């Protein structure tokens, strides 16, 4: 289970995997709408929380690696 899924379970008391299992034919672009309805929160709040959980899980070294990759790509 990813960091975002764990955060959603902890803060909004719902399980992302359960939502996906209950809605197997849903377009992945609609996942946020389903989760927001279940969590009774706005898309902006849910997405911000998920991004924060992802970045916290990755740690500070992840950004340094991303920065180096971007810098190398721009230099070429």
XYZ file of C-alpha atoms in Angstrom:
76
model
C 0.000 0.000 0.000
C 1.367 3.397 -0.948
C 1.898 6.381 1.309
C -1.100 8.193 -0.148
C -3.374 5.209 0.470
C -2.173 4.941 4.067
C -2.783 8.666 4.608
C -6.307 8.438 3.187
C -7.109 5.503 5.407
C -5.755 7.308 8.467
C -7.234 10.779 7.879
C -10.505 10.087 6.076
C -11.315 6.584 7.311
C -11.718 5.006 3.872
C -9.710 2.482 1.947
C -8.658 3.407 -1.589
C -8.280 -0.257 -2.583
C -11.861 -0.937 -1.502
C -13.137 1.957 -3.624
C -11.243 0.641 -6.653
C -12.536 -2.885 -6.103
C -16.120 -1.620 -5.822
C -15.764 0.448 -9.022
C -13.636 -1.693 -11.371
C -14.858 -0.058 -14.577
C -14.206 3.517 -13.478
C -11.870 5.589 -15.616
C -8.723 6.324 -13.595
C -9.333 10.039 -14.179
C -12.435 9.701 -11.989
C -10.694 8.142 -8.966
C -10.353 11.500 -7.198
C -14.083 12.185 -7.556
C -14.942 8.807 -6.021
C -12.522 9.273 -3.150
C -13.645 12.835 -2.435
C -17.271 11.760 -2.300
C -16.426 8.961 0.128
C -14.174 11.181 2.253
C -16.553 14.139 2.065
C -13.734 16.501 1.197
C -12.711 18.652 -1.744
C -10.482 17.411 -4.517
C -7.887 20.074 -3.677
C -7.626 18.901 -0.075
C -7.382 15.239 -1.036
C -4.802 15.829 -3.767
C -2.693 18.065 -1.517
C -2.738 15.452 1.240
C -1.753 12.717 -1.227
C 1.084 14.770 -2.699
C 2.346 15.606 0.793
C 2.245 11.924 1.802
C 4.093 10.931 -1.379
C 6.835 13.497 -0.817
C 7.156 12.680 2.888
C 7.500 9.012 1.997
C 10.187 9.736 -0.607
C 12.308 11.837 1.748
C 14.504 14.807 0.960
C 16.960 12.843 -1.193
C 14.304 12.279 -3.839
C 14.181 15.953 -4.721
C 17.955 16.147 -5.113
C 17.868 13.249 -7.577
C 14.983 14.838 -9.502
C 16.820 18.177 -9.584
C 19.962 16.521 -10.962
C 17.928 14.716 -13.632
C 16.228 17.941 -14.731
C 19.495 19.864 -14.697
C 21.136 17.198 -16.875
C 18.226 17.168 -19.311
C 18.277 20.965 -19.666
C 22.042 21.012 -20.205
C 21.826 18.686 -23.213
